[in-house]
XYZ file of C-alpha atoms in Angstrom:
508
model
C 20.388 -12.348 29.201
C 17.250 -11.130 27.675
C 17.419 -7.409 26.325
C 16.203 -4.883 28.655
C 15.590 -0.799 28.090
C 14.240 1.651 29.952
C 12.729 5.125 29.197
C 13.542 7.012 31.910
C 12.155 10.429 32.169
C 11.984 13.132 35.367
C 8.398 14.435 36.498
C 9.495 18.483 35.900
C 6.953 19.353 33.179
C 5.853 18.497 30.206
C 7.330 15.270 27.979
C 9.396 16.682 25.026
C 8.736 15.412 22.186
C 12.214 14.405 21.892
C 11.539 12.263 24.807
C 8.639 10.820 22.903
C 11.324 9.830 20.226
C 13.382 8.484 22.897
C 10.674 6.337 24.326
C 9.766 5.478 20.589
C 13.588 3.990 19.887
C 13.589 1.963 23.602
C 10.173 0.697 22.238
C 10.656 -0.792 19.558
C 14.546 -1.926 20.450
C 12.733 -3.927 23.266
C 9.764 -5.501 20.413
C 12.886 -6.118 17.998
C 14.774 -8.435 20.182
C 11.848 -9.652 21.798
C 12.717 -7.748 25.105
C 11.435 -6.011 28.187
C 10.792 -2.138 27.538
C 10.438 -0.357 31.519
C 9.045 3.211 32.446
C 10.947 4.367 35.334
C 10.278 7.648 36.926
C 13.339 9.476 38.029
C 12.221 12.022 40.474
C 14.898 12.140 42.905
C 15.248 16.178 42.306
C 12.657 17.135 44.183
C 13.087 20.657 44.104
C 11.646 20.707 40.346
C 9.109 17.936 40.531
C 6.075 19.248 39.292
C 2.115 17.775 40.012
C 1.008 16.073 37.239
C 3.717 15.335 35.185
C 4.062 11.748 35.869
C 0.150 11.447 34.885
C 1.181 13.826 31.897
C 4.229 11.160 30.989
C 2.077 7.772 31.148
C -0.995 9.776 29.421
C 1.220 10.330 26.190
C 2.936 6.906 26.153
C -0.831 5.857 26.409
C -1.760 7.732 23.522
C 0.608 6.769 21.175
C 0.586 2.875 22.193
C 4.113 2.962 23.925
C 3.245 0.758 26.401
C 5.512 -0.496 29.189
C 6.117 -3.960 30.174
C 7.256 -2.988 33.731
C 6.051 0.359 35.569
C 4.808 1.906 38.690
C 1.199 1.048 36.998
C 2.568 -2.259 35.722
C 5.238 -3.256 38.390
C 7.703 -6.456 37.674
C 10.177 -8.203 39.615
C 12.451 -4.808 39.942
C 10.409 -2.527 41.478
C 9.721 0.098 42.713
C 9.965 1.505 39.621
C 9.904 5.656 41.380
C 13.322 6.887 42.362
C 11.342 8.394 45.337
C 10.645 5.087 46.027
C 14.190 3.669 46.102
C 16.110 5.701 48.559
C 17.315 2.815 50.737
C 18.533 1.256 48.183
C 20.914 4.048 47.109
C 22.413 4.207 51.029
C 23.426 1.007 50.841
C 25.375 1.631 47.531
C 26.592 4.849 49.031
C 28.346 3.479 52.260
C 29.810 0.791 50.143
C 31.312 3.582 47.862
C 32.312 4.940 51.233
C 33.683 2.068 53.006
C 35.995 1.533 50.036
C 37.600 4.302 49.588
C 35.554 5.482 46.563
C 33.376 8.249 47.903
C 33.743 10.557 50.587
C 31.689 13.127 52.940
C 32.021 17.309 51.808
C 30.910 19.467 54.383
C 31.298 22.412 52.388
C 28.879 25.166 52.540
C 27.046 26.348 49.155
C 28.112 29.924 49.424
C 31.557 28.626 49.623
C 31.744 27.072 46.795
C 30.310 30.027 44.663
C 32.918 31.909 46.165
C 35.800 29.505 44.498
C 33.343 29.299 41.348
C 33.573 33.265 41.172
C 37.129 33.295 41.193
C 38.205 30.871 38.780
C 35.911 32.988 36.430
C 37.788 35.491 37.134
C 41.108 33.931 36.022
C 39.098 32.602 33.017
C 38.744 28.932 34.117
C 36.293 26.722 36.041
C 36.003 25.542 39.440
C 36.730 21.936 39.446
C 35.635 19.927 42.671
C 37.972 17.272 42.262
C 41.819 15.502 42.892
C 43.424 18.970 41.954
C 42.001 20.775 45.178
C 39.952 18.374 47.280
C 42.865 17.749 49.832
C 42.158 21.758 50.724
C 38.652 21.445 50.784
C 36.032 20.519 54.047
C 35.592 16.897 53.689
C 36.171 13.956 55.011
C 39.569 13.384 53.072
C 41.156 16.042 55.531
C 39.782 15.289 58.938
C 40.715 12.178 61.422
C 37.899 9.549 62.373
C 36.515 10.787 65.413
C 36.026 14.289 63.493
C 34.303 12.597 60.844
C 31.771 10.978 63.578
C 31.148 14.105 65.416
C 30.327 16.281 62.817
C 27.828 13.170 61.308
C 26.399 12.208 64.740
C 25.503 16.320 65.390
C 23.685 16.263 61.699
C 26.243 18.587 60.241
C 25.145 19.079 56.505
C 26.821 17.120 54.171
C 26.914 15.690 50.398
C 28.637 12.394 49.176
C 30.587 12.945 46.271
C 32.870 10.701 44.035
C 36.312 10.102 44.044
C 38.008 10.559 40.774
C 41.485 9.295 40.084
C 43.696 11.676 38.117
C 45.551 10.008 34.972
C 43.138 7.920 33.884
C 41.369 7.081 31.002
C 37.241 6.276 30.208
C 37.079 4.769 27.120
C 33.701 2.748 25.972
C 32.443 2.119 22.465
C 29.080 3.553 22.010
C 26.606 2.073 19.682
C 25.654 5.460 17.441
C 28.756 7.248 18.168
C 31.799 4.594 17.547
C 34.457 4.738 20.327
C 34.391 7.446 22.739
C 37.383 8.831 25.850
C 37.349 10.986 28.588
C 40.235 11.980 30.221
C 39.586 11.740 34.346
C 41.689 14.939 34.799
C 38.554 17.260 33.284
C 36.049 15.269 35.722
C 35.039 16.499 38.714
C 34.325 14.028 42.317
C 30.527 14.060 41.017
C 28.191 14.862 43.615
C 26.421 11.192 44.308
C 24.082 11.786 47.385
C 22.569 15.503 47.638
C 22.599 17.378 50.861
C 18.302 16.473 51.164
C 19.583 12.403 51.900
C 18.198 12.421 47.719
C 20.458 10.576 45.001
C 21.630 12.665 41.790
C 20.972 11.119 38.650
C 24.596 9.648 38.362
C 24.122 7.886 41.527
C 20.762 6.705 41.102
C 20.844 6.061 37.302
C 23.652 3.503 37.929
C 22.186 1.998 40.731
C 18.687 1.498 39.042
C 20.221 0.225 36.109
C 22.204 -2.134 37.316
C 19.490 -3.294 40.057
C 17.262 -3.400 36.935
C 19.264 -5.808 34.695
C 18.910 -2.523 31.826
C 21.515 -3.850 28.916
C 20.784 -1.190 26.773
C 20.795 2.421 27.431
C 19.439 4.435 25.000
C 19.213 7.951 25.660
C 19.691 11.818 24.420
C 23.507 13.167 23.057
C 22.686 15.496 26.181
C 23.827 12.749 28.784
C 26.774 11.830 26.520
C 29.603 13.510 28.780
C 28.009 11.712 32.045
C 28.547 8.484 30.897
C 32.069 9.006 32.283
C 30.768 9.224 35.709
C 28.672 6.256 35.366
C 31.292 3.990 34.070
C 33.684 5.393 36.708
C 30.769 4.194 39.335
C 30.240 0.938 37.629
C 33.799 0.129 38.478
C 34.467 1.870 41.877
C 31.175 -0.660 43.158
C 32.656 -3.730 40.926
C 29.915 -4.130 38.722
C 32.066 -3.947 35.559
C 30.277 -7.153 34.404
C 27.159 -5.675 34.019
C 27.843 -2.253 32.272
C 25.180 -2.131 29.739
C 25.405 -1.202 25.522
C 25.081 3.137 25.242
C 23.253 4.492 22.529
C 23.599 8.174 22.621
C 20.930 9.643 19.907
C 21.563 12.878 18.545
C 19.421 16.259 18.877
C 16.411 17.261 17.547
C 16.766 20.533 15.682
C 15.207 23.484 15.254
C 13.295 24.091 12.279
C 16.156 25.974 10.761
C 18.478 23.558 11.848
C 20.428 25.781 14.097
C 20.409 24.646 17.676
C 18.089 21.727 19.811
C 14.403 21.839 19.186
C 12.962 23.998 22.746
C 9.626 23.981 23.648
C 9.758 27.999 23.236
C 9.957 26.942 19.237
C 6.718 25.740 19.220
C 5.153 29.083 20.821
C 7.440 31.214 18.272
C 7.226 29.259 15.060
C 3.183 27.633 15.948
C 3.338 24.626 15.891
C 3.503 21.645 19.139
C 6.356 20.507 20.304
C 4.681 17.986 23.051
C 2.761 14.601 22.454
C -0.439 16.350 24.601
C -1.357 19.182 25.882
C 0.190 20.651 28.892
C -1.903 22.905 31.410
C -0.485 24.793 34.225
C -3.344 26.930 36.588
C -5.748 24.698 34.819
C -4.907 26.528 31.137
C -3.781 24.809 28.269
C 0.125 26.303 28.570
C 0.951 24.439 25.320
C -0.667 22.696 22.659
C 0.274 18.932 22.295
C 0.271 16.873 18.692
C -2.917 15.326 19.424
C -4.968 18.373 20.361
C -3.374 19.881 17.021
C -5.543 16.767 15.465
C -2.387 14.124 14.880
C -3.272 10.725 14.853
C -0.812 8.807 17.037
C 0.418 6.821 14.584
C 1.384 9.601 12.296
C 3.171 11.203 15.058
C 5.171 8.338 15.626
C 6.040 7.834 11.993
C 7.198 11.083 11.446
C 9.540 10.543 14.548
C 10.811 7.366 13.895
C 12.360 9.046 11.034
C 14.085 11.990 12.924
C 17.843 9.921 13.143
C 16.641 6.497 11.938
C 16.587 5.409 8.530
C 15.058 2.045 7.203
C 16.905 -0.141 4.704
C 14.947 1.766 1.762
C 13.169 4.609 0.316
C 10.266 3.898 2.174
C 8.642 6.698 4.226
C 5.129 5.309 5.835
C 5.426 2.955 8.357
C 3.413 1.138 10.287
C 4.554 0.101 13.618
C 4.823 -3.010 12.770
C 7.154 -2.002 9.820
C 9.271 -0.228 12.315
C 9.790 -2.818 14.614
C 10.558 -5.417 11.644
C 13.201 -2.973 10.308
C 14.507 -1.148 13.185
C 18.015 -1.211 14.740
C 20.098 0.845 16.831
C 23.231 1.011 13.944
C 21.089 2.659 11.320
C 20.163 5.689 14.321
C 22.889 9.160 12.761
C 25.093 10.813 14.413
C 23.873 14.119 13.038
C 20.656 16.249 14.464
C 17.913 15.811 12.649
C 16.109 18.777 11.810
C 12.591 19.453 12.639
C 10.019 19.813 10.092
C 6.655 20.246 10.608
C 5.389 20.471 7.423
C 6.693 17.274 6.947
C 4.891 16.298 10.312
C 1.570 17.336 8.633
C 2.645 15.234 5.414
C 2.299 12.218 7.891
C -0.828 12.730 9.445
C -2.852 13.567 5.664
C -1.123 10.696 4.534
C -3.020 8.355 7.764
C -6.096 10.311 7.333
C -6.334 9.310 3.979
C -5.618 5.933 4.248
C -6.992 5.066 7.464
C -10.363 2.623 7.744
C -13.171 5.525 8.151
C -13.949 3.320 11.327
C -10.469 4.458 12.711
C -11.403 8.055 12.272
C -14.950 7.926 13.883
C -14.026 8.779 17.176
C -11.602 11.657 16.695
C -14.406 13.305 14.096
C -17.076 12.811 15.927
C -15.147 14.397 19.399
C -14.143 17.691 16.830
C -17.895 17.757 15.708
C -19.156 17.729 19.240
C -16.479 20.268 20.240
C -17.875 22.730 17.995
C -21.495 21.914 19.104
C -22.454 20.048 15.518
C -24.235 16.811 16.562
C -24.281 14.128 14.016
C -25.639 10.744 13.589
C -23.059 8.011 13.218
C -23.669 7.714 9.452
C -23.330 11.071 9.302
C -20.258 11.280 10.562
C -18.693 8.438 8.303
C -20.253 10.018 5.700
C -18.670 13.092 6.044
C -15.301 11.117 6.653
C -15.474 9.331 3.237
C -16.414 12.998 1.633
C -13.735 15.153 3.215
C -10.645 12.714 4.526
C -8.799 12.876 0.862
C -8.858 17.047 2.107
C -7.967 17.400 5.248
C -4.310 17.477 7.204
C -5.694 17.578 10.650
C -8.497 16.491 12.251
C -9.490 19.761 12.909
C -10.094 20.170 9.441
C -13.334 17.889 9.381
C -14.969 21.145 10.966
C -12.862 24.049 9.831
C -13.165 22.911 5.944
C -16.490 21.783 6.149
C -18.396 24.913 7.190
C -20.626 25.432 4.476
C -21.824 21.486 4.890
C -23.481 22.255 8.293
C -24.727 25.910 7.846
C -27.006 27.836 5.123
C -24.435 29.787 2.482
C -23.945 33.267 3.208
C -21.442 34.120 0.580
C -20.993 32.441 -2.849
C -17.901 33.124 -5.604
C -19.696 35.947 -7.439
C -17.168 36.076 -9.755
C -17.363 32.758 -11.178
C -21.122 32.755 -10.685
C -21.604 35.516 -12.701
C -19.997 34.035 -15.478
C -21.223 30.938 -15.521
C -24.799 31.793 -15.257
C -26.243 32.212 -18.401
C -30.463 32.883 -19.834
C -30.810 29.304 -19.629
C -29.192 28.639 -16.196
C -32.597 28.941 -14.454
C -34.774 26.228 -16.109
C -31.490 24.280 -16.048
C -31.417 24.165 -12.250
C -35.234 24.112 -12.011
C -34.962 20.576 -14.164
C -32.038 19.477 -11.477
C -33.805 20.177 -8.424
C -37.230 18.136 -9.383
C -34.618 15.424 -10.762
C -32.796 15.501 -7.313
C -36.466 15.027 -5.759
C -36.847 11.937 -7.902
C -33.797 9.811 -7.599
C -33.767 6.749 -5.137
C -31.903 5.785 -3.544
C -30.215 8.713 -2.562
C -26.796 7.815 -2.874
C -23.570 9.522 -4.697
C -23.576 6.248 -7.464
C -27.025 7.088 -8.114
C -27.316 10.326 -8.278
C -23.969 10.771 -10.737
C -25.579 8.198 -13.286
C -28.518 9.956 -13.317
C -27.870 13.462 -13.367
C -24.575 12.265 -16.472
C -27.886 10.628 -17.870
C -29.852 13.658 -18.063
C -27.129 15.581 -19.365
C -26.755 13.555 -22.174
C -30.512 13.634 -23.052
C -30.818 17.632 -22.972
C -27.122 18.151 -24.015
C -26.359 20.035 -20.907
C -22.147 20.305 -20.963
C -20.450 19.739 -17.759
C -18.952 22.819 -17.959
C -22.356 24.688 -17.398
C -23.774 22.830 -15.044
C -21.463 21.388 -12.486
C -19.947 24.765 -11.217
C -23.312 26.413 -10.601
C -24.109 23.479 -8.514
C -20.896 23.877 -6.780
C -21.681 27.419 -5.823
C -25.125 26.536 -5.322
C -24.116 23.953 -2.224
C -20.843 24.639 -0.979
C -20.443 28.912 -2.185
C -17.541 28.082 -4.384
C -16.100 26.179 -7.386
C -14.069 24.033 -5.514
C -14.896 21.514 -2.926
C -14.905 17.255 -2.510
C -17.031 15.650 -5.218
C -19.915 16.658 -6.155
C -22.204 14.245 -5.881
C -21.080 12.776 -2.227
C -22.064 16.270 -1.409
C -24.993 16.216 -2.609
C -25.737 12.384 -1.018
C -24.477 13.942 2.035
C -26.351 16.797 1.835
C -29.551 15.199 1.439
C -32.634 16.100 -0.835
C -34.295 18.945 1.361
C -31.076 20.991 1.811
C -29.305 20.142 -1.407
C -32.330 20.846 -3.454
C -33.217 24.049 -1.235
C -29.579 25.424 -1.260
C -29.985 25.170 -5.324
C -33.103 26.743 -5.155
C -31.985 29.824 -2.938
C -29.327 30.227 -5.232
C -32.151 30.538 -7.989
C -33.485 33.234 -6.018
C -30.940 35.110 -5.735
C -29.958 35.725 -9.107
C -33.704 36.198 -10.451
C -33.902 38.847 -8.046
C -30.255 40.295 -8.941
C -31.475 40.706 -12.324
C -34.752 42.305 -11.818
């Protein structure tokens, strides 16, 4: 059988980025082997399903190129691919869990239950649902037949929950984590059909699964300790011949290592911890990697690496790269900690090296954000003068400033010792020489400002900082003479002569 993954998430907010990792693994597990990867929506708890999310879920896998083979958007053979959608489906497993022997009605009331709850807190314990107490509990174990039937045919509340068998043993070898046991004893009869007629995840999890031919699941440490109950359901429905692999990958941490990554982190430490934005009331709630100016590729890169490691030292990779070298035995057992410096590392790195074409779009959208309209050549000129600069995308406006407006304040510091008696008539000579050369571009005008240099013996160190105050305020800035090609004649050779001005009438 062909390999077959699923990213499963639930519609009850925003996509965590340690989803996105999630998603990222199943991805390229699925490309590796040459297999099926399937978004499935698991929104069978109702009660915390929130508008948009599903939108909000495909939007990021969109973004960052995740694309499923199978979804609700892209259906297969195995469809629906919404819990929601799937309901009679879980019955049928239900009454066969019932008819056997291996699931049973509970009548019992909520508040009764946080009664029991309450006082085995008391005594320092927990309440346990399961073989231990069950026989005194209200459920079908404890009442004849024809009870049973009356209390179902006068729609009597009710859940379907799991029988458990004391003494025994789960045992299963997971993938990242070696073998792993649970004792049946500290399991409770898992609630597997909700008082709303709605599956839980267990129920619905192993019934999608295995009604989905999934042979890998790859998912969070968090759902670790479940995978009792779903191996517990494999065999109480006699499906032990399709149980797929477990992968179990561990946390993302917080920036200081201590504890899982939360989405509060981002709001207390600045920095995203979603792929996009997320907007509740029609505000931007929290900021998402791309809005921060990520590229997607960067993003993923940088998460590929949080509990995978590739066979060498090598930290940028493509996707290709990943999909070439990637395997579920290299994923750690450890968290990995969160680092978004590192995360900005990434994304400078892709600037820099991505085809200026590749940047285009997400410049020119910044530019227009900020109400700077450029022409196309503009904008890839400005891309090949500032990309070696910036971390963000958001940079290409926030360090570039003093490229689209006059200079209101220049280093005075350095300007007043640099400018000397002769610095006048040497920027006068620069400005009709900047008038002169065609064509206007950053080869050209180098060789032939270095060219007039050398005739008049003008020393670098004279010259080039007071045209680096003279255009961009300061000594420091991308080079020189892209600026000045970007720049253009008028402005560059107006900005040098305002700077003229300025210092003839300072010294007056």
């Amino acid at each position: 059988m062909s390999v077959r993954v699923r990213f499963a998430p639930s519609p009850t907010g925003a996509l965590h980025i340690g989803g996105i990792r999630t998603a990222l693994y199943n991805f390229l597990f699925a490309k590796k082997m040459g297999g099926t990867f399937i978004l499935r929506i698991e929104d069978t708890d109702r009660g915390r399903h929130v508008s948009g999310a599903e939108a909000y879920i495909t939007d990021s896998l969109e973004w960052l190129g995740l694309t499923p083979n199978e979804s609700s958007t892209n259906p297969g053979a195995f469809g629906p691919y919404r819990q929601s959608e799937r309901l009679d489906i879980y019955r049928t497993y239900a009454d066969r869990l019932i008819s056997s022997g291996r699931a049973y009605y509970a009548f019992d009331k909520p508040e009764q239950l946080d009664v029991l709850r309450k006082e085995a807190e008391g005594k320092g314990g927990a309440f346990l649902y399961g073989a231990l107490n069950r026989d005194s509990l209200d459920n079908s174990l404890n009442i004849t037949e024809d009870e049973l039937h009356s209390r179902l045919e006068t729609g009597e509340t009710y859940t379907i929950r799991l029988k458990v068998m004391p003494d025994d043993i789960i045992s299963f070898e997971d993938i990242v984590r070696g073998e792993v046991s649970f004792n049946s004893n500290d399991l409770d009869d898992k609630i597997l059909i909700k008082a709303d007629g709605f599956p839980t995840y267990h129920m619905a999890n192993v019934i999608d699964d295995y009604s989905m031919q999934i042979t890998h699941v790859i998912r969070g440490e968090e759902w670790l300790s479940s995978t009792a109950h779903h191996l517990l359901l494999y065999h109480a429905l006699g499906l032990e011949n399709s149980i797929p692999r477990f992968a179990h990958l561990p946390l993302i941490l917080k920036p200081s290592g201590n504890g899982k990554l939360s989405k509060r982190d981002g709001q207390k430490f600045g920095f995203p911890v979603f792929p996009i934005s997320w907007y509740e009331d029609g505000k931007e709630s929290f900021e998402g990697f791309r809005e921060a100016g990520f590229l997607p590729q960067a993003l993923l890169n940088f998460l590929v690496l949080l509990g995978w490691h590739p066979e060498g030292d090598q930290e940028i990779l493509t996707i290709d790269n990943m999909i070439a070298q990637f395997s579920l035995e290299r994923i750690g057992k450890s968290g990995a900690r969160f680092d978004y410096d590192k995360a900005k590392w990434f994304n400078h790195q892709y600037i820099v090296h991505s085809p200026t074409d590749a940047l285009l779009p997400e410049v020119s959208a910044e530019l227009s954000k900020h109400g700077i309209q450029l022409t196309q050549k503009q904008v890839v000129d400005l891309i090949e003068l500032m990309k070696e600069r910036c971390t963000v995308i958001g940079d290409f406006h926030q360090q570039c400033g003093y490229l689209f407006a006059p200079i209101q304040d220049f280093d005075e510091i350095m300007l007043n010792k640099k400018w000397t008696d002769h610095s006048e008539a040497m920027m006068t000579t620069v400005i009709e020489l900047i008038d002169s050369i065609l064509p206007f571009e950053a080869s050209e005008i180098e060789a032939q400002i270095k060219s007039h240099m050398e005739m008049n013996a003008i020393s670098p160190g004279n010259l080039f900082p007071l045209l680096r105050i003279a255009l961009t305020g300061t000594t420091k800035g991308p080079d020189l003479f892209k600026t000045i090609a970007f720049l253009g004649k008028e402005e560059s050779s107006s900005r040098i002569n305002h700077l003229i001005t300025i210092k003839t009438i300072a010294n007056e």
